[in-house]
mmCIF file of C-alpha atoms and ligand atoms in Angstrom:
data_model
loop_
_atom_site.group_PDB
_atom_site.id
_atom_site.type_symbol
_atom_site.label_atom_id
_atom_site.label_comp_id
_atom_site.label_asym_id
_atom_site.label_seq_id
_atom_site.Cartn_x
_atom_site.Cartn_y
_atom_site.Cartn_z
ATOM 1 C CA MET E 1 -0.056 0.017 0.009
ATOM 2 C CA SER E 2 1.242 3.480 -0.675
ATOM 3 C CA LEU E 3 1.951 5.373 2.421
ATOM 4 C CA GLU E 4 2.236 8.770 0.936
ATOM 5 C CA PHE E 5 -0.271 10.450 -1.343
ATOM 6 C CA THR E 6 -1.860 13.784 -1.595
ATOM 7 C CA LEU E 7 -5.119 14.149 0.225
ATOM 8 C CA SER E 8 -7.813 15.717 -1.785
ATOM 9 C CA SER E 9 -10.074 18.035 0.208
ATOM 10 C CA PRO E 10 -13.594 18.343 -1.072
ATOM 11 C CA GLU E 11 -15.231 21.734 -1.130
ATOM 12 C CA PRO E 12 -18.049 22.310 1.453
ATOM 13 C CA SER E 13 -21.454 22.055 -0.263
ATOM 14 C CA THR E 14 -24.647 23.779 0.714
ATOM 15 C CA THR E 15 -26.962 21.268 -1.015
ATOM 16 C CA ALA E 16 -27.758 18.776 1.738
ATOM 17 C CA ALA E 17 -29.970 19.964 4.587
ATOM 18 C CA GLU E 18 -27.933 20.135 7.766
ATOM 19 C CA ASP E 19 -30.504 18.379 9.938
ATOM 20 C CA LYS E 20 -30.120 15.182 7.719
ATOM 21 C CA VAL E 21 -26.366 15.032 7.824
ATOM 22 C CA HIS E 22 -25.020 12.109 9.878
ATOM 23 C CA ASP E 23 -21.704 12.433 11.636
ATOM 24 C CA VAL E 24 -20.537 9.120 10.302
ATOM 25 C CA VAL E 25 -21.927 6.709 7.649
ATOM 26 C CA ILE E 26 -20.307 3.302 7.658
ATOM 27 C CA ILE E 27 -20.707 1.288 4.440
ATOM 28 C CA GLY E 28 -20.701 -2.397 5.354
ATOM 29 C CA SER E 29 -21.542 -4.625 8.305
ATOM 30 C CA GLY E 30 -18.630 -7.044 8.629
ATOM 31 C CA PRO E 31 -16.228 -6.961 11.615
ATOM 32 C CA ALA E 32 -14.617 -3.729 10.352
ATOM 33 C CA GLY E 33 -18.043 -1.958 10.057
ATOM 34 C CA PHE E 34 -19.264 -3.202 13.466
ATOM 35 C CA ALA E 35 -16.025 -2.203 15.226
ATOM 36 C CA ALA E 36 -16.080 1.255 13.638
ATOM 37 C CA ALA E 37 -19.658 1.672 14.624
ATOM 38 C CA LEU E 38 -18.946 0.737 18.202
ATOM 39 C CA TYR E 39 -16.139 3.275 18.453
ATOM 40 C CA THR E 40 -17.932 6.206 16.741
ATOM 41 C CA SER E 41 -21.202 5.691 18.526
ATOM 42 C CA ARG E 42 -19.430 5.267 21.872
ATOM 43 C CA ALA E 43 -17.807 8.606 21.097
ATOM 44 C CA HIS E 44 -21.394 10.113 20.831
ATOM 45 C CA LEU E 45 -21.269 10.509 17.034
ATOM 46 C CA ASP E 46 -24.402 10.054 15.146
ATOM 47 C CA THR E 47 -23.647 6.823 13.328
ATOM 48 C CA ILE E 48 -25.431 4.910 10.600
ATOM 49 C CA VAL E 49 -24.271 1.515 9.275
ATOM 50 C CA ILE E 50 -25.496 0.625 5.804
ATOM 51 C CA THR E 51 -25.509 -3.178 5.989
ATOM 52 C CA GLY E 52 -25.281 -4.140 2.387
ATOM 53 C CA HIS E 53 -26.914 -7.358 1.012
ATOM 54 C CA GLU E 54 -25.767 -9.559 3.944
ATOM 55 C CA LEU E 55 -25.685 -8.423 7.533
ATOM 56 C CA GLY E 56 -22.348 -9.521 8.953
ATOM 57 C CA GLY E 57 -20.597 -10.052 5.645
ATOM 58 C CA GLN E 58 -18.395 -13.024 5.158
ATOM 59 C CA VAL E 59 -18.131 -13.936 8.835
ATOM 60 C CA ALA E 60 -21.892 -14.435 8.997
ATOM 61 C CA ALA E 61 -21.441 -17.451 6.722
ATOM 62 C CA THR E 62 -18.507 -18.929 8.700
ATOM 63 C CA TRP E 63 -19.286 -22.038 10.686
ATOM 64 C CA GLU E 64 -16.829 -21.430 13.463
ATOM 65 C CA VAL E 65 -14.436 -18.650 14.329
ATOM 66 C CA ASP E 66 -11.816 -20.023 16.695
ATOM 67 C CA ASN E 67 -9.153 -17.296 16.359
ATOM 68 C CA TYR E 68 -11.017 -14.343 17.689
ATOM 69 C CA PRO E 69 -9.650 -13.417 21.218
ATOM 70 C CA GLY E 70 -12.092 -13.751 24.078
ATOM 71 C CA PHE E 71 -13.768 -16.876 22.745
ATOM 72 C CA PRO E 72 -11.572 -19.710 23.937
ATOM 73 C CA ASP E 73 -14.026 -22.383 22.858
ATOM 74 C CA GLY E 74 -14.726 -20.698 19.495
ATOM 75 C CA VAL E 75 -17.813 -18.932 18.307
ATOM 76 C CA THR E 76 -20.085 -19.382 15.348
ATOM 77 C CA GLY E 77 -20.023 -16.655 12.784
ATOM 78 C CA PRO E 78 -23.719 -15.733 13.167
ATOM 79 C CA GLU E 79 -23.273 -15.533 16.960
ATOM 80 C CA LEU E 80 -20.249 -13.245 16.707
ATOM 81 C CA VAL E 81 -22.228 -11.020 14.187
ATOM 82 C CA GLU E 82 -25.158 -10.782 16.581
ATOM 83 C CA LYS E 83 -22.937 -9.882 19.492
ATOM 84 C CA MET E 84 -21.032 -7.286 17.508
ATOM 85 C CA GLN E 85 -24.248 -5.685 16.256
ATOM 86 C CA LYS E 86 -25.743 -5.629 19.824
ATOM 87 C CA HIS E 87 -22.554 -4.104 21.116
ATOM 88 C CA ALA E 88 -22.565 -1.181 18.623
ATOM 89 C CA GLU E 89 -26.375 -0.660 19.111
ATOM 90 C CA ARG E 90 -25.850 -0.392 22.835
ATOM 91 C CA PHE E 91 -24.039 2.831 22.222
ATOM 92 C CA GLY E 92 -26.597 4.166 19.639
ATOM 93 C CA ALA E 93 -25.324 3.020 16.306
ATOM 94 C CA ARG E 94 -28.236 2.509 13.843
ATOM 95 C CA PHE E 95 -28.370 -0.162 11.114
ATOM 96 C CA GLU E 96 -30.037 0.411 7.772
ATOM 97 C CA MET E 97 -30.719 -2.667 5.610
ATOM 98 C CA ASP E 98 -29.720 -0.915 2.399
ATOM 99 C CA GLN E 99 -27.237 -1.239 -0.473
ATOM 100 C CA ILE E 100 -25.339 1.845 -1.652
ATOM 101 C CA THR E 101 -25.401 2.103 -5.418
ATOM 102 C CA ALA E 102 -23.851 5.465 -5.927
ATOM 103 C CA ILE E 103 -21.576 7.861 -3.892
ATOM 104 C CA ASP E 104 -20.439 11.412 -4.385
ATOM 105 C CA LEU E 105 -17.193 12.089 -2.571
ATOM 106 C CA SER E 106 -16.463 15.293 -4.443
ATOM 107 C CA LYS E 107 -18.133 17.620 -2.010
ATOM 108 C CA ARG E 108 -18.983 17.675 1.643
ATOM 109 C CA PRO E 109 -21.292 16.511 3.148
ATOM 110 C CA PHE E 110 -20.828 13.421 1.198
ATOM 111 C CA THR E 111 -23.909 11.913 -0.502
ATOM 112 C CA LEU E 112 -24.593 8.191 -0.488
ATOM 113 C CA THR E 113 -27.444 6.878 -2.602
ATOM 114 C CA GLY E 114 -28.872 3.425 -1.796
ATOM 115 C CA ASN E 115 -31.731 1.201 -2.954
ATOM 116 C CA VAL E 116 -33.844 2.398 -0.032
ATOM 117 C CA GLY E 117 -32.636 5.897 0.937
ATOM 118 C CA THR E 118 -30.141 8.714 0.390
ATOM 119 C CA TYR E 119 -27.691 9.549 3.133
ATOM 120 C CA ALA E 120 -25.575 12.602 3.839
ATOM 121 C CA ALA E 121 -22.434 12.215 5.941
ATOM 122 C CA LYS E 122 -19.732 14.421 7.407
ATOM 123 C CA ALA E 123 -17.422 11.345 7.476
ATOM 124 C CA VAL E 124 -17.595 8.025 5.704
ATOM 125 C CA ILE E 125 -15.893 4.729 6.754
ATOM 126 C CA VAL E 126 -15.734 2.238 3.902
ATOM 127 C CA ALA E 127 -15.936 -1.268 5.199
ATOM 128 C CA THR E 128 -17.390 -3.061 2.150
ATOM 129 C CA GLY E 129 -15.322 -6.145 2.460
ATOM 130 C CA ALA E 130 -14.841 -8.762 -0.205
ATOM 131 C CA SER E 131 -17.078 -11.318 -2.028
ATOM 132 C CA PRO E 132 -16.430 -14.761 -3.467
ATOM 133 C CA ARG E 133 -14.546 -14.928 -6.806
ATOM 134 C CA LYS E 134 -16.229 -16.634 -9.644
ATOM 135 C CA LEU E 135 -14.681 -19.271 -11.926
ATOM 136 C CA ASN E 136 -16.518 -17.803 -15.000
ATOM 137 C CA VAL E 137 -16.896 -21.163 -16.754
ATOM 138 C CA PRO E 138 -19.976 -22.445 -18.681
ATOM 139 C CA GLY E 139 -22.560 -23.883 -16.335
ATOM 140 C CA GLU E 140 -21.455 -21.911 -13.241
ATOM 141 C CA LYS E 141 -24.030 -19.185 -13.362
ATOM 142 C CA GLU E 142 -26.799 -21.420 -14.607
ATOM 143 C CA LEU E 143 -26.298 -24.014 -11.841
ATOM 144 C CA THR E 144 -25.664 -21.587 -8.994
ATOM 145 C CA GLY E 145 -28.207 -22.653 -6.298
ATOM 146 C CA ARG E 146 -28.601 -26.017 -8.014
ATOM 147 C CA GLY E 147 -25.425 -27.462 -6.860
ATOM 148 C CA VAL E 148 -22.954 -24.690 -7.448
ATOM 149 C CA SER E 149 -22.246 -22.799 -4.213
ATOM 150 C CA TYR E 150 -19.702 -20.402 -2.706
ATOM 151 C CA CYS E 151 -20.525 -21.186 0.921
ATOM 152 C CA ALA E 152 -20.261 -24.563 2.558
ATOM 153 C CA THR E 153 -21.881 -23.481 5.839
ATOM 154 C CA CYS E 154 -24.877 -22.160 3.908
ATOM 155 C CA ASP E 155 -25.374 -25.085 1.519
ATOM 156 C CA GLY E 156 -23.429 -28.176 2.855
ATOM 157 C CA TYR E 157 -26.414 -29.536 4.643
ATOM 158 C CA PHE E 158 -28.163 -30.222 1.310
ATOM 159 C CA PHE E 159 -25.406 -32.699 0.318
ATOM 160 C CA GLN E 160 -25.904 -35.514 2.779
ATOM 161 C CA ASP E 161 -24.091 -38.705 1.541
ATOM 162 C CA LYS E 162 -23.271 -37.018 -1.790
ATOM 163 C CA GLU E 163 -20.106 -36.370 -3.755
ATOM 164 C CA ILE E 164 -18.791 -32.820 -3.797
ATOM 165 C CA ALA E 165 -16.003 -30.999 -5.548
ATOM 166 C CA VAL E 166 -14.334 -28.136 -3.818
ATOM 167 C CA VAL E 167 -12.257 -25.883 -6.179
ATOM 168 C CA GLY E 168 -9.298 -24.057 -4.717
ATOM 169 C CA GLY E 169 -6.144 -24.673 -2.641
ATOM 170 C CA GLY E 170 -6.130 -21.896 -0.092
ATOM 171 C CA ASP E 171 -7.132 -21.952 3.649
ATOM 172 C CA SER E 172 -10.669 -21.165 2.793
ATOM 173 C CA ALA E 173 -11.017 -23.940 0.293
ATOM 174 C CA LEU E 174 -9.613 -26.467 2.771
ATOM 175 C CA GLU E 175 -11.724 -25.153 5.654
ATOM 176 C CA GLU E 176 -14.842 -25.479 3.456
ATOM 177 C CA ALA E 177 -13.828 -28.932 2.430
ATOM 178 C CA LEU E 178 -13.341 -30.020 6.020
ATOM 179 C CA PHE E 179 -16.701 -28.669 6.929
ATOM 180 C CA LEU E 180 -18.312 -30.493 4.079
ATOM 181 C CA THR E 181 -16.957 -33.899 5.163
ATOM 182 C CA ARG E 182 -19.718 -33.866 7.812
ATOM 183 C CA TYR E 183 -22.097 -34.593 4.947
ATOM 184 C CA ALA E 184 -20.206 -35.764 1.912
ATOM 185 C CA GLN E 185 -17.192 -37.219 0.154
ATOM 186 C CA VAL E 186 -15.044 -34.344 -0.979
ATOM 187 C CA THR E 187 -12.656 -33.945 -3.909
ATOM 188 C CA ILE E 188 -10.487 -30.876 -3.782
ATOM 189 C CA ILE E 189 -9.484 -29.675 -7.272
ATOM 190 C CA HIS E 190 -6.457 -27.492 -7.312
ATOM 191 C CA ARG E 191 -4.697 -25.908 -10.280
ATOM 192 C CA ARG E 192 -1.190 -26.663 -9.031
ATOM 193 C CA ASP E 193 0.468 -29.593 -7.233
ATOM 194 C CA GLU E 194 1.131 -27.559 -4.084
ATOM 195 C CA LEU E 195 -1.514 -26.098 -1.769
ATOM 196 C CA ARG E 196 -1.536 -22.393 -0.926
ATOM 197 C CA ALA E 197 -3.125 -23.087 2.496
ATOM 198 C CA GLY E 198 -0.964 -22.948 5.740
ATOM 199 C CA PRO E 199 0.458 -26.166 7.324
ATOM 200 C CA THR E 200 -2.206 -26.523 9.985
ATOM 201 C CA MET E 201 -5.126 -26.631 7.548
ATOM 202 C CA GLN E 202 -3.107 -28.770 5.057
ATOM 203 C CA LYS E 203 -2.390 -31.408 7.811
ATOM 204 C CA ARG E 204 -6.071 -31.545 8.753
ATOM 205 C CA ALA E 205 -7.216 -31.843 5.146
ATOM 206 C CA ARG E 206 -4.585 -34.495 4.209
ATOM 207 C CA GLU E 207 -5.418 -36.601 7.245
ATOM 208 C CA ASN E 208 -9.131 -36.559 6.579
ATOM 209 C CA GLU E 209 -10.125 -39.818 4.879
ATOM 210 C CA LYS E 210 -13.223 -38.272 3.243
ATOM 211 C CA ILE E 211 -11.055 -35.817 1.287
ATOM 212 C CA ARG E 212 -9.150 -36.645 -1.832
ATOM 213 C CA PHE E 213 -7.224 -34.308 -4.117
ATOM 214 C CA VAL E 214 -7.076 -33.822 -7.891
ATOM 215 C CA TRP E 215 -3.885 -31.858 -8.699
ATOM 216 C CA ASP E 216 -2.897 -29.727 -11.613
ATOM 217 C CA SER E 217 -6.416 -29.354 -12.767
ATOM 218 C CA VAL E 218 -8.792 -26.592 -13.650
ATOM 219 C CA VAL E 219 -12.584 -26.705 -14.094
ATOM 220 C CA GLU E 220 -13.493 -26.157 -17.725
ATOM 221 C CA GLU E 221 -17.219 -26.483 -17.412
ATOM 222 C CA ILE E 222 -19.846 -27.413 -14.814
ATOM 223 C CA ILE E 223 -22.213 -29.964 -16.275
ATOM 224 C CA GLY E 224 -25.814 -30.421 -15.204
ATOM 225 C CA ASP E 225 -29.510 -29.735 -15.879
ATOM 226 C CA THR E 226 -31.745 -29.252 -12.914
ATOM 227 C CA ALA E 227 -28.745 -30.095 -10.772
ATOM 228 C CA VAL E 228 -25.013 -30.364 -11.015
ATOM 229 C CA ARG E 229 -24.011 -33.849 -12.526
ATOM 230 C CA ALA E 230 -20.244 -33.414 -13.142
ATOM 231 C CA VAL E 231 -17.407 -31.068 -13.452
ATOM 232 C CA ARG E 232 -15.193 -31.191 -16.641
ATOM 233 C CA LEU E 233 -11.491 -30.929 -15.701
ATOM 234 C CA ARG E 234 -8.517 -30.174 -17.708
ATOM 235 C CA ASN E 235 -5.061 -31.324 -16.477
ATOM 236 C CA VAL E 236 -2.908 -28.207 -17.005
ATOM 237 C CA LYS E 237 0.210 -30.341 -17.478
ATOM 238 C CA THR E 238 -1.078 -32.967 -19.930
ATOM 239 C CA GLY E 239 -4.053 -31.113 -21.370
ATOM 240 C CA GLU E 240 -6.151 -34.240 -20.778
ATOM 241 C CA LEU E 241 -9.883 -33.679 -20.285
ATOM 242 C CA SER E 242 -11.970 -35.729 -17.860
ATOM 243 C CA ASP E 243 -15.380 -35.593 -16.258
ATOM 244 C CA LEU E 244 -15.683 -36.003 -12.507
ATOM 245 C CA THR E 245 -19.166 -37.042 -11.361
ATOM 246 C CA VAL E 246 -20.333 -34.873 -8.463
ATOM 247 C CA ASP E 247 -23.581 -33.559 -6.991
ATOM 248 C CA GLY E 248 -22.164 -30.281 -5.934
ATOM 249 C CA ALA E 249 -19.323 -27.836 -6.781
ATOM 250 C CA PHE E 250 -18.148 -25.413 -4.178
ATOM 251 C CA ILE E 251 -16.033 -22.646 -5.588
ATOM 252 C CA VAL E 252 -13.606 -21.234 -3.033
ATOM 253 C CA ILE E 253 -10.883 -19.384 -4.957
ATOM 254 C CA GLY E 254 -10.531 -16.063 -3.221
ATOM 255 C CA HIS E 255 -12.460 -13.055 -2.321
ATOM 256 C CA PRO E 256 -11.833 -9.888 -4.338
ATOM 257 C CA PRO E 257 -12.717 -6.547 -2.620
ATOM 258 C CA ASN E 258 -16.046 -4.880 -3.113
ATOM 259 C CA THR E 259 -14.766 -1.515 -4.213
ATOM 260 C CA GLN E 260 -16.252 -0.876 -7.696
ATOM 261 C CA LEU E 261 -18.527 1.662 -6.206
ATOM 262 C CA PHE E 262 -15.504 3.932 -5.567
ATOM 263 C CA ALA E 263 -13.876 3.718 -8.929
ATOM 264 C CA GLY E 264 -12.664 7.100 -10.038
ATOM 265 C CA GLN E 265 -13.018 8.581 -6.571
ATOM 266 C CA LEU E 266 -10.818 6.541 -4.234
ATOM 267 C CA GLU E 267 -7.420 5.345 -5.076
ATOM 268 C CA MET E 268 -7.090 1.661 -5.441
ATOM 269 C CA ASP E 269 -4.401 -0.823 -6.580
ATOM 270 C CA GLN E 270 -4.699 -2.988 -9.750
ATOM 271 C CA ARG E 271 -6.533 -5.742 -7.789
ATOM 272 C CA GLY E 272 -9.081 -3.200 -6.592
ATOM 273 C CA TYR E 273 -7.932 -2.893 -2.945
ATOM 274 C CA LEU E 274 -8.442 0.614 -1.726
ATOM 275 C CA GLU E 275 -5.268 2.510 -0.799
ATOM 276 C CA THR E 276 -4.825 3.856 2.693
ATOM 277 C CA ASP E 277 -2.009 5.384 4.697
ATOM 278 C CA ARG E 278 -1.236 3.882 8.111
ATOM 279 C CA ARG E 279 -4.035 5.847 9.730
ATOM 280 C CA MET E 280 -6.592 4.179 7.441
ATOM 281 C CA ARG E 281 -7.142 7.427 5.493
ATOM 282 C CA SER E 282 -8.156 7.206 1.901
ATOM 283 C CA ASN E 283 -7.102 9.879 -0.651
ATOM 284 C CA VAL E 284 -10.253 11.875 0.094
ATOM 285 C CA GLN E 285 -10.271 13.797 3.426
ATOM 286 C CA GLY E 286 -13.166 12.576 5.522
ATOM 287 C CA VAL E 287 -13.162 9.124 4.092
ATOM 288 C CA TRP E 288 -11.467 6.094 5.838
ATOM 289 C CA VAL E 289 -11.145 2.544 4.794
ATOM 290 C CA ALA E 290 -11.274 -0.492 7.073
ATOM 291 C CA GLY E 291 -11.158 -4.220 6.593
ATOM 292 C CA GLU E 292 -10.859 -6.316 3.457
ATOM 293 C CA ALA E 293 -11.843 -3.545 1.036
ATOM 294 C CA GLY E 294 -8.299 -2.259 1.708
ATOM 295 C CA ASP E 295 -6.494 -5.296 2.979
ATOM 296 C CA PRO E 296 -4.917 -7.793 0.626
ATOM 297 C CA ASP E 297 -2.524 -9.087 3.389
ATOM 298 C CA PHE E 298 -4.340 -10.211 6.628
ATOM 299 C CA ARG E 299 -8.043 -10.618 6.005
ATOM 300 C CA GLN E 300 -8.988 -11.906 9.459
ATOM 301 C CA VAL E 301 -11.879 -10.965 11.623
ATOM 302 C CA ILE E 302 -9.443 -9.618 14.270
ATOM 303 C CA THR E 303 -7.499 -7.477 11.798
ATOM 304 C CA SER E 304 -10.582 -6.087 10.155
ATOM 305 C CA ALA E 305 -12.123 -5.230 13.509
ATOM 306 C CA GLY E 306 -8.823 -3.520 14.458
ATOM 307 C CA MET E 307 -8.843 -1.500 11.298
ATOM 308 C CA GLY E 308 -12.533 -0.552 11.897
ATOM 309 C CA ALA E 309 -11.571 0.703 15.415
ATOM 310 C CA ALA E 310 -8.577 2.655 14.040
ATOM 311 C CA ALA E 311 -10.583 4.271 11.239
ATOM 312 C CA ALA E 312 -13.324 5.341 13.775
ATOM 313 C CA ILE E 313 -10.728 6.859 16.184
ATOM 314 C CA GLU E 314 -9.258 8.843 13.291
ATOM 315 C CA ALA E 315 -12.646 9.953 12.002
ATOM 316 C CA GLN E 316 -13.612 11.032 15.568
ATOM 317 C CA ARG E 317 -10.419 13.105 15.898
ATOM 318 C CA TRP E 318 -10.890 14.631 12.463
ATOM 319 C CA LEU E 319 -14.568 15.538 13.103
ATOM 320 C CA ALA E 320 -13.550 17.175 16.435
ATOM 321 C CA GLY E 321 -10.986 19.242 14.530
ATOM 322 C CA GLN E 322 -13.656 20.411 12.040
ATOM 323 C CA GLU E 323 -15.824 21.933 14.797
HETATM 324 P P1 LIG G 401 -6.311 -17.438 -1.226
HETATM 325 O O1 LIG G 401 -5.412 -17.716 -0.059
HETATM 326 O O2 LIG G 401 -5.980 -16.375 -2.097
HETATM 327 O O3 LIG G 401 -6.424 -18.807 -2.064
HETATM 328 C C1 LIG G 401 -7.160 -18.880 -3.225
HETATM 329 C C2 LIG G 401 -6.986 -20.299 -3.867
HETATM 330 O O4 LIG G 401 -7.797 -20.289 -4.986
HETATM 331 C C3 LIG G 401 -5.541 -20.499 -4.285
HETATM 332 O O5 LIG G 401 -5.191 -21.881 -4.019
HETATM 333 C C4 LIG G 401 -5.555 -20.210 -5.821
HETATM 334 O O6 LIG G 401 -4.726 -20.961 -6.582
HETATM 335 C C5 LIG G 401 -6.976 -20.593 -6.106
HETATM 336 N N1 LIG G 401 -7.475 -19.945 -7.324
HETATM 337 C C6 LIG G 401 -7.624 -18.516 -7.495
HETATM 338 N N2 LIG G 401 -8.139 -18.181 -8.644
HETATM 339 C C7 LIG G 401 -8.459 -19.382 -9.222
HETATM 340 C C8 LIG G 401 -9.014 -19.684 -10.492
HETATM 341 N N3 LIG G 401 -9.542 -18.817 -11.344
HETATM 342 N N4 LIG G 401 -9.114 -21.049 -10.795
HETATM 343 C C9 LIG G 401 -8.695 -21.968 -9.957
HETATM 344 N N5 LIG G 401 -8.149 -21.707 -8.773
HETATM 345 C C10 LIG G 401 -7.988 -20.474 -8.397
HETATM 346 O O7 LIG G 401 -7.736 -17.161 -0.649
HETATM 347 P P2 LIG G 401 -8.475 -17.783 0.638
HETATM 348 O O8 LIG G 401 -8.335 -19.238 0.743
HETATM 349 O O9 LIG G 401 -9.826 -17.223 0.581
HETATM 350 O O10 LIG G 401 -7.779 -17.131 1.900
HETATM 351 C C11 LIG G 401 -7.650 -15.656 1.999
HETATM 352 C C12 LIG G 401 -6.891 -15.308 3.305
HETATM 353 O O11 LIG G 401 -7.628 -15.601 4.402
HETATM 354 C C13 LIG G 401 -5.550 -15.973 3.399
HETATM 355 O O12 LIG G 401 -4.645 -15.110 3.871
HETATM 356 C C14 LIG G 401 -5.828 -17.179 4.317
HETATM 357 O O13 LIG G 401 -4.642 -17.581 4.992
HETATM 358 C C15 LIG G 401 -6.901 -16.497 5.253
HETATM 359 N N6 LIG G 401 -7.691 -17.498 5.826
HETATM 360 C C16 LIG G 401 -7.314 -18.112 6.998
HETATM 361 C C17 LIG G 401 -8.045 -19.053 7.593
HETATM 362 C C18 LIG G 401 -7.655 -19.633 8.840
HETATM 363 O O14 LIG G 401 -6.517 -19.395 9.305
HETATM 364 N N7 LIG G 401 -8.339 -20.506 9.542
HETATM 365 C C19 LIG G 401 -9.220 -19.558 6.987
HETATM 366 C C20 LIG G 401 -9.580 -18.996 5.789
HETATM 367 C C21 LIG G 401 -8.839 -17.977 5.177
HETATM 368 P P3 LIG G 401 -3.064 -20.724 -6.349
HETATM 369 O O15 LIG G 401 -2.702 -21.179 -5.112
HETATM 370 O O16 LIG G 401 -2.598 -21.520 -7.594
HETATM 371 O O17 LIG G 401 -2.940 -19.290 -6.592
#
């Protein structure tokens, strides 16, 4: 991430009615958004969280979080989300079930337009997170919800005693595969002969007798009609094509950041991660970035929450200086 860039300073605008201007609008309701909301509301700032499509973001679809401090026995994703929301609400943060579709950061107060409402904000914290990457192969879109899935904890239950393919070789793919062994036999399809996942997850997956691996292979097509029947594989070393009969295909190949909304307004790298300095500031004064929207490196619940808290502290200081 670049640590030095010139902050642009939007001109004050007289267009938005002052009584409708929130101190802080937080876009996104993952751990970064919740933590930011907790800190800004506890600092007595009028705080609105725009939740996006899914309250809680990715962690809401996580079966178990066992690396968040304070939960020695682990905690389910939904339970953690519920606790984080309650915690922020206790200090007055309000949550709007809305999706922002347009944003104007060129003048202050900033204007955010959603499917449900329009919001004016003195300060914005972007916590839009990341979403599952698609394979973009024939059959994927058509069979989504009919055997193609991006979330084992959401859909695994529907595959009792079935055969499932999991595509990907990272920690998430292995975690999803391990979860799916509760229900099904799992084949992990990876495009190399070496996993990207860390040693702990690798060991668990390799030792699980319900998991087998297909190496050096990519999915060319997902075959099915009313349901998934097979995945067509191409061995990248030999070029050989083969069909693997499965009832489900879980695609777990990374999570690009949800930052398209800010194109042309906030600086981002080639992969779409928003640029910040070490104080979570974006290139626009009054706008901070927290969590996976600006984090290609850590992407953990704890790190996202930490960034949310840091962004909120900075926003609070900046707003105090504006008065
Ligand atoms: P990731 O580490 O980026 O792994 C993505 C995997 O998908 C890689 O194996 C990659 O293959 C593969 N892939 C990407 N594009 C593909 C395509 N078009 N076709 C086929 N395969 C493709 O992503 P992640 O697993 O979501 O993990 C993200 C971060 O969260 C990581 O830092 C991870 O350590 C962390 N995480 C930690 C835990 C945990 O500690 N319990 C759990 C989940 C995630 P290549 O390897 O060939 O690039």
